[in-house]
Amino acid sequence: MAAGIASFRMYNATPAVAAAWQALFARVFADLSWPVAIVPHAWPAPLPELWQRPDLVCGFMCGLPFAQRVAPVVPLVAPVPSPAAYGGQPRYRSELLVRADAGWQRIDDTFGHRIGWMARHSQSGYHAARHLLAPSAQTHGAPLFRASVGPLDTPMRALTALRDGEIDVTALDSYFLDLLRRHAPDRLDGLHTVACTPWTPNPLLVASTTLDDAARATLIDRLCGLHADAAYAPLLDAVLVARFVRPDPAAYAPLAVAAASNNGGYPELA
């Protein structure tokens, strides 16, 4: 048996989505008879503080800080998103969003305007866009934008800044956006995608290194078997998860290497 906390803060896109994660994992922990409290760890609580908690039984972590080993955690599973675009793989990408009324259709149209970003430890909200834009910076010269606005900390705060006209373009996690498209499509009204970054390994669920090996193995086995249990089908569907799989830690290592690169003279998203 394990006791502690779980949090799905990274993908608590709306109250409805948070409730869906709560329903799924409350059922998991009840089936295991584990006294695990599901906590929001909502903004403005710093996300890295969650990963440092010694009582963390299960929580989402971005692949970049995982690869950088910024916290004493061990991998559990990674979600395979159910939308067809993910190709049945535990992967995601960033979408670069703009206001539709700007009339822009390509990422180049945003140059000279204002880019907003989430946090420098974020793959989807910072580095994915930096890598995508590096060739343009080498061609056109950096900076590409009139202003670089951040940290905005969360996807919803970045979306609000975009809709309110405080920024003109931002890069956000495609899986987060797909959860919005499912549960609250109105949050994306008036916005559209002008570019997508290459696919990278999905954020994964991790636990503190204090979770003993037997409990960790039990949790991994349970999560990897959920898709075969018909009782879990609507719970998984609500969070757009086809199944959970064991992640390959080595697949995340290139994220740390890329984040440390100056991308041929484009070390900052600017």
PDB file of N, CA, C and O in Angstrom, residues 56-92:
ATOM      1  N   LEU A  56       4.791  12.465  -3.142  1.00  0.00           N
ATOM      2  CA  LEU A  56       4.168  12.406  -4.460  1.00  0.00           C
ATOM      3  C   LEU A  56       4.077  10.952  -4.932  1.00  0.00           C
ATOM      4  O   LEU A  56       5.095  10.305  -5.195  1.00  0.00           O
ATOM      5  N   VAL A  57       2.867  10.472  -5.052  1.00  0.00           N
ATOM      6  CA  VAL A  57       2.628   9.112  -5.532  1.00  0.00           C
ATOM      7  C   VAL A  57       2.433   9.098  -7.044  1.00  0.00           C
ATOM      8  O   VAL A  57       2.817   8.146  -7.720  1.00  0.00           O
ATOM      9  N   CYS A  58       1.850  10.190  -7.577  1.00  0.00           N
ATOM     10  CA  CYS A  58       1.562  10.225  -9.002  1.00  0.00           C
ATOM     11  C   CYS A  58       1.312  11.662  -9.428  1.00  0.00           C
ATOM     12  O   CYS A  58       0.445  12.334  -8.855  1.00  0.00           O
ATOM     13  N   GLY A  59       2.049  12.138 -10.413  1.00  0.00           N
ATOM     14  CA  GLY A  59       1.839  13.492 -10.905  1.00  0.00           C
ATOM     15  C   GLY A  59       2.474  13.671 -12.257  1.00  0.00           C
ATOM     16  O   GLY A  59       3.466  13.010 -12.587  1.00  0.00           O
ATOM     17  N   PHE A  60       1.911  14.570 -13.052  1.00  0.00           N
ATOM     18  CA  PHE A  60       2.478  14.844 -14.364  1.00  0.00           C
ATOM     19  C   PHE A  60       3.746  15.686 -14.258  1.00  0.00           C
ATOM     20  O   PHE A  60       3.834  16.604 -13.443  1.00  0.00           O
ATOM     21  N   MET A  61       4.700  15.349 -15.117  1.00  0.00           N
ATOM     22  CA  MET A  61       5.941  16.105 -15.210  1.00  0.00           C
ATOM     23  C   MET A  61       6.295  16.281 -16.679  1.00  0.00           C
ATOM     24  O   MET A  61       6.215  15.324 -17.464  1.00  0.00           O
ATOM     25  N   CYS A  62       6.652  17.484 -17.061  1.00  0.00           N
ATOM     26  CA  CYS A  62       7.114  17.754 -18.421  1.00  0.00           C
ATOM     27  C   CYS A  62       8.384  16.942 -18.699  1.00  0.00           C
ATOM     28  O   CYS A  62       9.222  16.743 -17.813  1.00  0.00           O
ATOM     29  N   GLY A  63       8.522  16.484 -19.934  1.00  0.00           N
ATOM     30  CA  GLY A  63       9.659  15.649 -20.276  1.00  0.00           C
ATOM     31  C   GLY A  63      11.004  16.336 -20.149  1.00  0.00           C
ATOM     32  O   GLY A  63      12.011  15.687 -19.863  1.00  0.00           O
ATOM     33  N   LEU A  64      11.036  17.666 -20.348  1.00  0.00           N
ATOM     34  CA  LEU A  64      12.312  18.375 -20.258  1.00  0.00           C
ATOM     35  C   LEU A  64      12.878  18.377 -18.839  1.00  0.00           C
ATOM     36  O   LEU A  64      14.023  17.954 -18.634  1.00  0.00           O
ATOM     37  N   PRO A  65      12.143  18.837 -17.819  1.00  0.00           N
ATOM     38  CA  PRO A  65      12.710  18.766 -16.470  1.00  0.00           C
ATOM     39  C   PRO A  65      12.963  17.336 -16.013  1.00  0.00           C
ATOM     40  O   PRO A  65      13.880  17.096 -15.226  1.00  0.00           O
ATOM     41  N   PHE A  66      12.181  16.386 -16.528  1.00  0.00           N
ATOM     42  CA  PHE A  66      12.479  14.988 -16.217  1.00  0.00           C
ATOM     43  C   PHE A  66      13.853  14.614 -16.761  1.00  0.00           C
ATOM     44  O   PHE A  66      14.678  14.011 -16.051  1.00  0.00           O
ATOM     45  N   ALA A  67      14.118  14.991 -18.011  1.00  0.00           N
ATOM     46  CA  ALA A  67      15.408  14.676 -18.618  1.00  0.00           C
ATOM     47  C   ALA A  67      16.545  15.415 -17.930  1.00  0.00           C
ATOM     48  O   ALA A  67      17.674  14.905 -17.844  1.00  0.00           O
ATOM     49  N   GLN A  68      16.254  16.604 -17.428  1.00  0.00           N
ATOM     50  CA  GLN A  68      17.272  17.399 -16.730  1.00  0.00           C
ATOM     51  C   GLN A  68      17.468  16.952 -15.289  1.00  0.00           C
ATOM     52  O   GLN A  68      18.357  17.465 -14.606  1.00  0.00           O
ATOM     53  N   ARG A  69      16.658  16.041 -14.815  1.00  0.00           N
ATOM     54  CA  ARG A  69      16.760  15.470 -13.463  1.00  0.00           C
ATOM     55  C   ARG A  69      16.704  16.551 -12.395  1.00  0.00           C
ATOM     56  O   ARG A  69      17.519  16.586 -11.466  1.00  0.00           O
ATOM     57  N   VAL A  70      15.726  17.434 -12.538  1.00  0.00           N
ATOM     58  CA  VAL A  70      15.619  18.557 -11.605  1.00  0.00           C
ATOM     59  C   VAL A  70      14.939  18.165 -10.293  1.00  0.00           C
ATOM     60  O   VAL A  70      14.907  18.968  -9.355  1.00  0.00           O
ATOM     61  N   ALA A  71      14.380  16.966 -10.223  1.00  0.00           N
ATOM     62  CA  ALA A  71      13.671  16.550  -9.015  1.00  0.00           C
ATOM     63  C   ALA A  71      13.906  15.067  -8.766  1.00  0.00           C
ATOM     64  O   ALA A  71      14.161  14.297  -9.704  1.00  0.00           O
ATOM     65  N   PRO A  72      13.807  14.635  -7.503  1.00  0.00           N
ATOM     66  CA  PRO A  72      14.020  13.221  -7.172  1.00  0.00           C
ATOM     67  C   PRO A  72      12.765  12.394  -7.452  1.00  0.00           C
ATOM     68  O   PRO A  72      11.998  12.056  -6.552  1.00  0.00           O
ATOM     69  N   VAL A  73      12.557  12.069  -8.732  1.00  0.00           N
ATOM     70  CA  VAL A  73      11.373  11.318  -9.140  1.00  0.00           C
ATOM     71  C   VAL A  73      11.778  10.101  -9.961  1.00  0.00           C
ATOM     72  O   VAL A  73      12.896  10.029 -10.492  1.00  0.00           O
ATOM     73  N   VAL A  74      10.834   9.181 -10.069  1.00  0.00           N
ATOM     74  CA  VAL A  74      11.001   7.999 -10.916  1.00  0.00           C
ATOM     75  C   VAL A  74       9.810   7.944 -11.877  1.00  0.00           C
ATOM     76  O   VAL A  74       8.710   8.383 -11.540  1.00  0.00           O
ATOM     77  N   PRO A  75      10.014   7.419 -13.085  1.00  0.00           N
ATOM     78  CA  PRO A  75       8.922   7.380 -14.055  1.00  0.00           C
ATOM     79  C   PRO A  75       7.897   6.300 -13.722  1.00  0.00           C
ATOM     80  O   PRO A  75       8.249   5.239 -13.203  1.00  0.00           O
ATOM     81  N   LEU A  76       6.655   6.586 -14.034  1.00  0.00           N
ATOM     82  CA  LEU A  76       5.581   5.608 -13.914  1.00  0.00           C
ATOM     83  C   LEU A  76       5.108   5.208 -15.309  1.00  0.00           C
ATOM     84  O   LEU A  76       5.513   4.192 -15.842  1.00  0.00           O
ATOM     85  N   VAL A  77       4.248   6.039 -15.895  1.00  0.00           N
ATOM     86  CA  VAL A  77       3.690   5.748 -17.212  1.00  0.00           C
ATOM     87  C   VAL A  77       3.562   7.053 -17.997  1.00  0.00           C
ATOM     88  O   VAL A  77       3.651   8.148 -17.434  1.00  0.00           O
ATOM     89  N   ALA A  78       3.327   6.913 -19.292  1.00  0.00           N
ATOM     90  CA  ALA A  78       3.014   8.055 -20.145  1.00  0.00           C
ATOM     91  C   ALA A  78       1.677   7.789 -20.823  1.00  0.00           C
ATOM     92  O   ALA A  78       1.379   6.639 -21.190  1.00  0.00           O
ATOM     93  N   PRO A  79       0.862   8.820 -20.998  1.00  0.00           N
ATOM     94  CA  PRO A  79      -0.405   8.617 -21.686  1.00  0.00           C
ATOM     95  C   PRO A  79      -0.217   8.550 -23.201  1.00  0.00           C
ATOM     96  O   PRO A  79       0.612   9.275 -23.771  1.00  0.00           O
ATOM     97  N   VAL A  80      -0.998   7.706 -23.836  1.00  0.00           N
ATOM     98  CA  VAL A  80      -1.116   7.699 -25.288  1.00  0.00           C
ATOM     99  C   VAL A  80      -2.425   8.413 -25.608  1.00  0.00           C
ATOM    100  O   VAL A  80      -3.499   7.871 -25.356  1.00  0.00           O
ATOM    101  N   PRO A  81      -2.368   9.636 -26.108  1.00  0.00           N
ATOM    102  CA  PRO A  81      -3.618  10.353 -26.382  1.00  0.00           C
ATOM    103  C   PRO A  81      -4.452   9.640 -27.437  1.00  0.00           C
ATOM    104  O   PRO A  81      -3.917   9.041 -28.386  1.00  0.00           O
ATOM    105  N   SER A  82      -5.761   9.721 -27.282  1.00  0.00           N
ATOM    106  CA  SER A  82      -6.657   8.989 -28.175  1.00  0.00           C
ATOM    107  C   SER A  82      -6.924   9.652 -29.522  1.00  0.00           C
ATOM    108  O   SER A  82      -7.261   8.944 -30.480  1.00  0.00           O
ATOM    109  N   PRO A  83      -6.818  10.986 -29.684  1.00  0.00           N
ATOM    110  CA  PRO A  83      -7.060  11.550 -31.014  1.00  0.00           C
ATOM    111  C   PRO A  83      -6.151  10.945 -32.081  1.00  0.00           C
ATOM    112  O   PRO A  83      -4.991  10.613 -31.822  1.00  0.00           O
ATOM    113  N   ALA A  84      -6.680  10.805 -33.292  1.00  0.00           N
ATOM    114  CA  ALA A  84      -5.968  10.096 -34.360  1.00  0.00           C
ATOM    115  C   ALA A  84      -4.624  10.722 -34.692  1.00  0.00           C
ATOM    116  O   ALA A  84      -3.690  10.010 -35.099  1.00  0.00           O
ATOM    117  N   ALA A  85      -4.495  12.034 -34.508  1.00  0.00           N
ATOM    118  CA  ALA A  85      -3.247  12.709 -34.881  1.00  0.00           C
ATOM    119  C   ALA A  85      -2.037  12.159 -34.143  1.00  0.00           C
ATOM    120  O   ALA A  85      -0.907  12.262 -34.644  1.00  0.00           O
ATOM    121  N   TYR A  86      -2.240  11.569 -32.966  1.00  0.00           N
ATOM    122  CA  TYR A  86      -1.124  11.089 -32.155  1.00  0.00           C
ATOM    123  C   TYR A  86      -0.606   9.728 -32.627  1.00  0.00           C
ATOM    124  O   TYR A  86       0.427   9.265 -32.136  1.00  0.00           O
ATOM    125  N   GLY A  87      -1.309   9.119 -33.546  1.00  0.00           N
ATOM    126  CA  GLY A  87      -0.825   7.891 -34.162  1.00  0.00           C
ATOM    127  C   GLY A  87      -0.636   6.744 -33.199  1.00  0.00           C
ATOM    128  O   GLY A  87       0.196   5.863 -33.437  1.00  0.00           O
ATOM    129  N   GLY A  88      -1.386   6.734 -32.095  1.00  0.00           N
ATOM    130  CA  GLY A  88      -1.260   5.651 -31.129  1.00  0.00           C
ATOM    131  C   GLY A  88       0.058   5.631 -30.401  1.00  0.00           C
ATOM    132  O   GLY A  88       0.488   4.577 -29.916  1.00  0.00           O
ATOM    133  N   GLN A  89       0.715   6.789 -30.299  1.00  0.00           N
ATOM    134  CA  GLN A  89       2.014   6.874 -29.648  1.00  0.00           C
ATOM    135  C   GLN A  89       1.970   7.859 -28.474  1.00  0.00           C
ATOM    136  O   GLN A  89       1.170   8.792 -28.473  1.00  0.00           O
ATOM    137  N   PRO A  90       2.845   7.662 -27.480  1.00  0.00           N
ATOM    138  CA  PRO A  90       2.909   8.583 -26.338  1.00  0.00           C
ATOM    139  C   PRO A  90       3.704   9.837 -26.707  1.00  0.00           C
ATOM    140  O   PRO A  90       4.820  10.065 -26.235  1.00  0.00           O
ATOM    141  N   ARG A  91       3.128  10.662 -27.547  1.00  0.00           N
ATOM    142  CA  ARG A  91       3.824  11.825 -28.057  1.00  0.00           C
ATOM    143  C   ARG A  91       2.890  13.038 -28.051  1.00  0.00           C
ATOM    144  O   ARG A  91       1.678  12.911 -27.903  1.00  0.00           O
ATOM    145  N   TYR A  92       3.489  14.201 -28.221  1.00  0.00           N
ATOM    146  CA  TYR A  92       2.722  15.431 -28.360  1.00  0.00           C
ATOM    147  C   TYR A  92       3.577  16.441 -29.100  1.00  0.00           C
ATOM    148  O   TYR A  92       4.724  16.184 -29.444  1.00  0.00           O
TER     149      TYR A  92
END
